[in-house]
XYZ file of N, CA and C in Angstrom:
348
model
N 174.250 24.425 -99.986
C 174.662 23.086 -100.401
C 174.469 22.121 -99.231
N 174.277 21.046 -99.149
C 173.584 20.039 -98.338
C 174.786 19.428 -97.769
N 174.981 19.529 -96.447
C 176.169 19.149 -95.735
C 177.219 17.859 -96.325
N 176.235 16.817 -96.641
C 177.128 15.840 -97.452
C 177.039 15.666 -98.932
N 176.632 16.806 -99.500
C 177.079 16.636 -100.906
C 178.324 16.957 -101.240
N 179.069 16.407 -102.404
C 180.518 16.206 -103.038
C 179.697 17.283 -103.755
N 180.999 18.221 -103.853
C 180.529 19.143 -105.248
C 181.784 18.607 -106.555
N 182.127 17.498 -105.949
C 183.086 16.530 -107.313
C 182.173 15.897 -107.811
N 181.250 15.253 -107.110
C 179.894 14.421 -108.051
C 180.316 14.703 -109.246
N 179.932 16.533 -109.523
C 179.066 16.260 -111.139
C 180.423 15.658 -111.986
N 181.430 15.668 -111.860
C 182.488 14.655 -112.631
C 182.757 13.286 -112.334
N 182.055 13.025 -111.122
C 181.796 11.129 -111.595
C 181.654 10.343 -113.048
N 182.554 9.381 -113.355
C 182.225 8.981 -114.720
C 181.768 7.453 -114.158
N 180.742 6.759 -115.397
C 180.656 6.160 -114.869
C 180.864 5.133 -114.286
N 182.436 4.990 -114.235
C 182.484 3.817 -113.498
C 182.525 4.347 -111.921
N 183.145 5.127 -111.763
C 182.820 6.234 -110.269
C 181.199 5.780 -110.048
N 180.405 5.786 -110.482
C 178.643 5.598 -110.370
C 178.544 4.405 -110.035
N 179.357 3.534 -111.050
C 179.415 1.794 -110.783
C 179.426 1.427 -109.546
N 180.940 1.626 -108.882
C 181.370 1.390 -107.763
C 180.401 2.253 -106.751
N 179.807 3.314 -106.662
C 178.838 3.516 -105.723
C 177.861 2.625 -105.509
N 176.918 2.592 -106.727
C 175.617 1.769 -106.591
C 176.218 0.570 -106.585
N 177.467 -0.445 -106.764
C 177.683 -1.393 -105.764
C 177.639 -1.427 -104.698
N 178.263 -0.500 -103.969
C 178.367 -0.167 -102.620
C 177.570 -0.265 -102.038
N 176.298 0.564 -102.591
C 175.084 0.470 -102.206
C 174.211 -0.778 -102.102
N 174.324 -1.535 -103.082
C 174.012 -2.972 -102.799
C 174.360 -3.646 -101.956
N 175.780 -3.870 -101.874
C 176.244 -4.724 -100.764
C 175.890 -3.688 -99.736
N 175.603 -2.650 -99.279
C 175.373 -2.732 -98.393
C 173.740 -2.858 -97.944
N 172.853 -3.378 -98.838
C 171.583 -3.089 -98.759
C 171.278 -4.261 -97.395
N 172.071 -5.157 -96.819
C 171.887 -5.706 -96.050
C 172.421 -5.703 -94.689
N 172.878 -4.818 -94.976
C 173.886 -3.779 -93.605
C 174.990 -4.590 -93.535
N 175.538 -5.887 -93.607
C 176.554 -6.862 -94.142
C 177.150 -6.300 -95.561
N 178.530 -6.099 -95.772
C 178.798 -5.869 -96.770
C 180.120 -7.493 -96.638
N 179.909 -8.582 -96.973
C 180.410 -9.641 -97.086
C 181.417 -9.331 -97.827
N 182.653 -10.203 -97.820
C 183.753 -10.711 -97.967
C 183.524 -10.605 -99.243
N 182.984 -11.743 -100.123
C 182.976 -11.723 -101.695
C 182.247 -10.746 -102.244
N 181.691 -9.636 -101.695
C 181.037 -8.725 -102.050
C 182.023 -7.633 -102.501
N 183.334 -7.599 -101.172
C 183.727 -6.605 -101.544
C 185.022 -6.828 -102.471
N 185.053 -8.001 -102.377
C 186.272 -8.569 -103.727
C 186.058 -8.116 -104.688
N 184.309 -8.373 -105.331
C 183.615 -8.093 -106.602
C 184.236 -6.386 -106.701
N 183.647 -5.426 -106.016
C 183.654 -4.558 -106.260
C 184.658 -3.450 -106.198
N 185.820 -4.498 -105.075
C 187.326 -4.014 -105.462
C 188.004 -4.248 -106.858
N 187.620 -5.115 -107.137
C 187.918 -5.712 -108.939
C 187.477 -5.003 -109.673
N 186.883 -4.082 -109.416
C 186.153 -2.975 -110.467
C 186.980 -2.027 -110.474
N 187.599 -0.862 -109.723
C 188.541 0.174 -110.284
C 189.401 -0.247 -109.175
N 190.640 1.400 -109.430
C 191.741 1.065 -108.390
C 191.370 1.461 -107.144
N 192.235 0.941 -106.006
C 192.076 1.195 -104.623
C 191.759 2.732 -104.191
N 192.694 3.554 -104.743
C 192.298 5.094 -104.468
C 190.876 5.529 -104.546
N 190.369 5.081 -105.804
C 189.481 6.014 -105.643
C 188.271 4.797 -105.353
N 188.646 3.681 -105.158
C 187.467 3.094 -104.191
C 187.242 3.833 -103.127
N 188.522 3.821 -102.542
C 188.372 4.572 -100.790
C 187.821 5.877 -101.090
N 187.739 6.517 -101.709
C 187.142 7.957 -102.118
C 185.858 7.763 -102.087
N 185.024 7.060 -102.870
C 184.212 7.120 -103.336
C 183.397 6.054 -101.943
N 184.276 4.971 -101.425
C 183.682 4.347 -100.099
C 183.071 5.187 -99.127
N 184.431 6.795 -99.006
C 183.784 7.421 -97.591
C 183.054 8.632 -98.293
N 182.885 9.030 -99.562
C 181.661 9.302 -99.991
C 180.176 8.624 -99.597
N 180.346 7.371 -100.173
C 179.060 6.455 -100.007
C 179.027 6.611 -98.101
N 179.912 6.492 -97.099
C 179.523 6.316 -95.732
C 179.257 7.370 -94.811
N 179.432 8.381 -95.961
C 178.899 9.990 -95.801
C 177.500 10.118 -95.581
N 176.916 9.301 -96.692
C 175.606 9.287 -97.150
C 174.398 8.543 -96.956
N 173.360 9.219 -96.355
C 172.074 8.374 -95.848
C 171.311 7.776 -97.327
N 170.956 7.148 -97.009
C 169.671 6.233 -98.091
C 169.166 6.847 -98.818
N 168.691 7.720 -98.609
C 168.021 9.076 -99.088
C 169.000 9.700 -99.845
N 169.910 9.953 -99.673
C 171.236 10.756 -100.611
C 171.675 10.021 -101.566
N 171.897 8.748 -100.805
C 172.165 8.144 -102.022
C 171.427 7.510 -103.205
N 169.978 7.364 -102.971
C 169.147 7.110 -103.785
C 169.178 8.704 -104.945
N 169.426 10.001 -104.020
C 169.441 10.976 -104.767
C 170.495 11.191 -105.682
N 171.541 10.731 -105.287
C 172.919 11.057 -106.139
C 172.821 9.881 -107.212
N 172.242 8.610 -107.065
C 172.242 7.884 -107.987
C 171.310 8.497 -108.821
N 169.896 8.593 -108.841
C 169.598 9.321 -110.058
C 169.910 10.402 -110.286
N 170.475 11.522 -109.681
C 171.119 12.489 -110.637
C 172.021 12.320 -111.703
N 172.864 11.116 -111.496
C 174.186 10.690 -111.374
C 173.904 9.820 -113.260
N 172.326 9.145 -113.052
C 172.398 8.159 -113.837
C 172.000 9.378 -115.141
N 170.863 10.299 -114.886
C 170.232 11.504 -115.655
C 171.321 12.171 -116.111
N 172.458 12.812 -115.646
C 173.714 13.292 -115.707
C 174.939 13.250 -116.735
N 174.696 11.716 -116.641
C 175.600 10.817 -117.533
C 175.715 10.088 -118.719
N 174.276 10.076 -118.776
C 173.737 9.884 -120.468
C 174.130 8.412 -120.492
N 173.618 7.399 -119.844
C 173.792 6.202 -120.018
C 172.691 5.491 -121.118
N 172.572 4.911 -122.065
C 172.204 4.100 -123.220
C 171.297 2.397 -122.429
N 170.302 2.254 -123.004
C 169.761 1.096 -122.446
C 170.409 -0.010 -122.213
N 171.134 -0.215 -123.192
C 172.105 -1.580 -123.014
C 173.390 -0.993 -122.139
N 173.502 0.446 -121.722
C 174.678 0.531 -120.092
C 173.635 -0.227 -119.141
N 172.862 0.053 -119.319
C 171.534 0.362 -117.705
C 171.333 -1.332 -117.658
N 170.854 -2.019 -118.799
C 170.955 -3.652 -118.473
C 172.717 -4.000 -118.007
N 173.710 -3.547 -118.697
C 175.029 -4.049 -117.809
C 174.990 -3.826 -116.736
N 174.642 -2.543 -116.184
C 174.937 -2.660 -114.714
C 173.525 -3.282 -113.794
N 172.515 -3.538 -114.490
C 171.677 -4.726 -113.786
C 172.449 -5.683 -113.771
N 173.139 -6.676 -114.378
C 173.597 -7.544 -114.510
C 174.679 -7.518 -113.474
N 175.292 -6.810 -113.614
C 176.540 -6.510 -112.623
C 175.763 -6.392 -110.917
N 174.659 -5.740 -110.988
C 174.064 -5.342 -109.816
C 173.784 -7.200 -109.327
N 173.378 -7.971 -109.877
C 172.863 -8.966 -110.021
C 174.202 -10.330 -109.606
N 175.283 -10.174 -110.148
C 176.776 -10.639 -110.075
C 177.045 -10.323 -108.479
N 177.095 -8.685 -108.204
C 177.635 -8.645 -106.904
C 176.824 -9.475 -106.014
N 175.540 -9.124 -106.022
C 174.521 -10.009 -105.260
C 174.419 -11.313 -105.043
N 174.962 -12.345 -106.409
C 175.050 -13.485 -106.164
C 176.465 -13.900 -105.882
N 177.365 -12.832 -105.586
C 178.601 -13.329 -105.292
C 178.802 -14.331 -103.791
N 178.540 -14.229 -102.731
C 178.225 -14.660 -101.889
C 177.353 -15.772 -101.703
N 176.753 -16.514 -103.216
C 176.703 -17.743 -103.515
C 174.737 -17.691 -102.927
N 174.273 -16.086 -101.923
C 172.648 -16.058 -101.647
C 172.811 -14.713 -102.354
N 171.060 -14.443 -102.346
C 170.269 -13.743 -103.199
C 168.821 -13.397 -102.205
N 168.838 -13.145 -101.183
C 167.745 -12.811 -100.398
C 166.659 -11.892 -100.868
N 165.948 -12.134 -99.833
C 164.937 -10.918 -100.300
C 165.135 -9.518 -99.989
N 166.124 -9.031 -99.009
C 166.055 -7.892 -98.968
C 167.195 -7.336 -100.028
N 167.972 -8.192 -101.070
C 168.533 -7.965 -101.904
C 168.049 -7.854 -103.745
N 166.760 -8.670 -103.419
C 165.819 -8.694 -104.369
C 165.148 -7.528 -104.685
N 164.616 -6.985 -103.186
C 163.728 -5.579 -103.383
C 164.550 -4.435 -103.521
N 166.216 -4.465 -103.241
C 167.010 -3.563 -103.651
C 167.005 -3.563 -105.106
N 167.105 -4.827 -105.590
C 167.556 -4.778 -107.278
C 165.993 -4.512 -107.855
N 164.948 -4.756 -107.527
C 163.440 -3.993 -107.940
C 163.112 -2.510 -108.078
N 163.937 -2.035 -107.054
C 163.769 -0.606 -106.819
C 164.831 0.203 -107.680
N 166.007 -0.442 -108.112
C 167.372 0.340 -108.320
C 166.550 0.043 -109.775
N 165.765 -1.459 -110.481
C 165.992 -0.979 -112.187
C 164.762 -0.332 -112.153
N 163.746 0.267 -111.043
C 162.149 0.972 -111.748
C 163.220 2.640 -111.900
N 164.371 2.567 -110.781
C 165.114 4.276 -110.780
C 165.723 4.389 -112.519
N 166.208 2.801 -113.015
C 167.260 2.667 -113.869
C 165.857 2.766 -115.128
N 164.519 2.452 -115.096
C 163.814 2.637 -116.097
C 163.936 0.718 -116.793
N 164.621 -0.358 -116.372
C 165.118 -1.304 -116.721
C 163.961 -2.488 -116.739
């Protein structure tokens, strides 16, 4: 087993998935801003943010690109989940009022993984 894999993963539901691949966004700019993390504290409770935070700070780029598509394959998400959480992916991003480019080519890459 691969030093930082959760062997809790495979029971991530998805809002557990949500709050990762936020995570992952905001941090796609190595800044994880103030209104970024409001957005994505507003999404579940504190516990298992922090769970799932030092999960995500466990995890290189590479892992986590891997656990997200296992995660998304896994879970049996429906086309119209996969456009909500573009949208949402899209919300956290403009929370902070910019939309850069290195936040652009995150959300390019996350919907060709999402099929979107």
């Amino acid at each position: 087993m691969e030093a930082n894999k959760n062997p809790n993963r495979d029971y991530w539901n998805k809002d557990d998935l949500r709050v990762y691949i936020l995570l992952y966004c905001a941090n796609a700019d190595l800044i994880t801003k103030e209104e970024e993390l409001e957005y994505i504290t507003g999404k579940i409770n504190s516990a298992k943010y922090n769970e799932i935070k030092k999960e995500f700070k466990n995890d290189n780029d590479y892992q986590s690109i891997q656990k997200i598509e296992e995660s998304i394959g896994h879970l049996g998400y429906d086309k119209a989940q996969l456009e909500q959480l573009v949208v949402e992916i899209k919300e956290l991003f403009w929370s902070d009022g910019q939309f850069d480019s290195v936040e652009r080519a995150i959300l390019l890459h996350l919907q060709r993984i999402l099929n979107v």
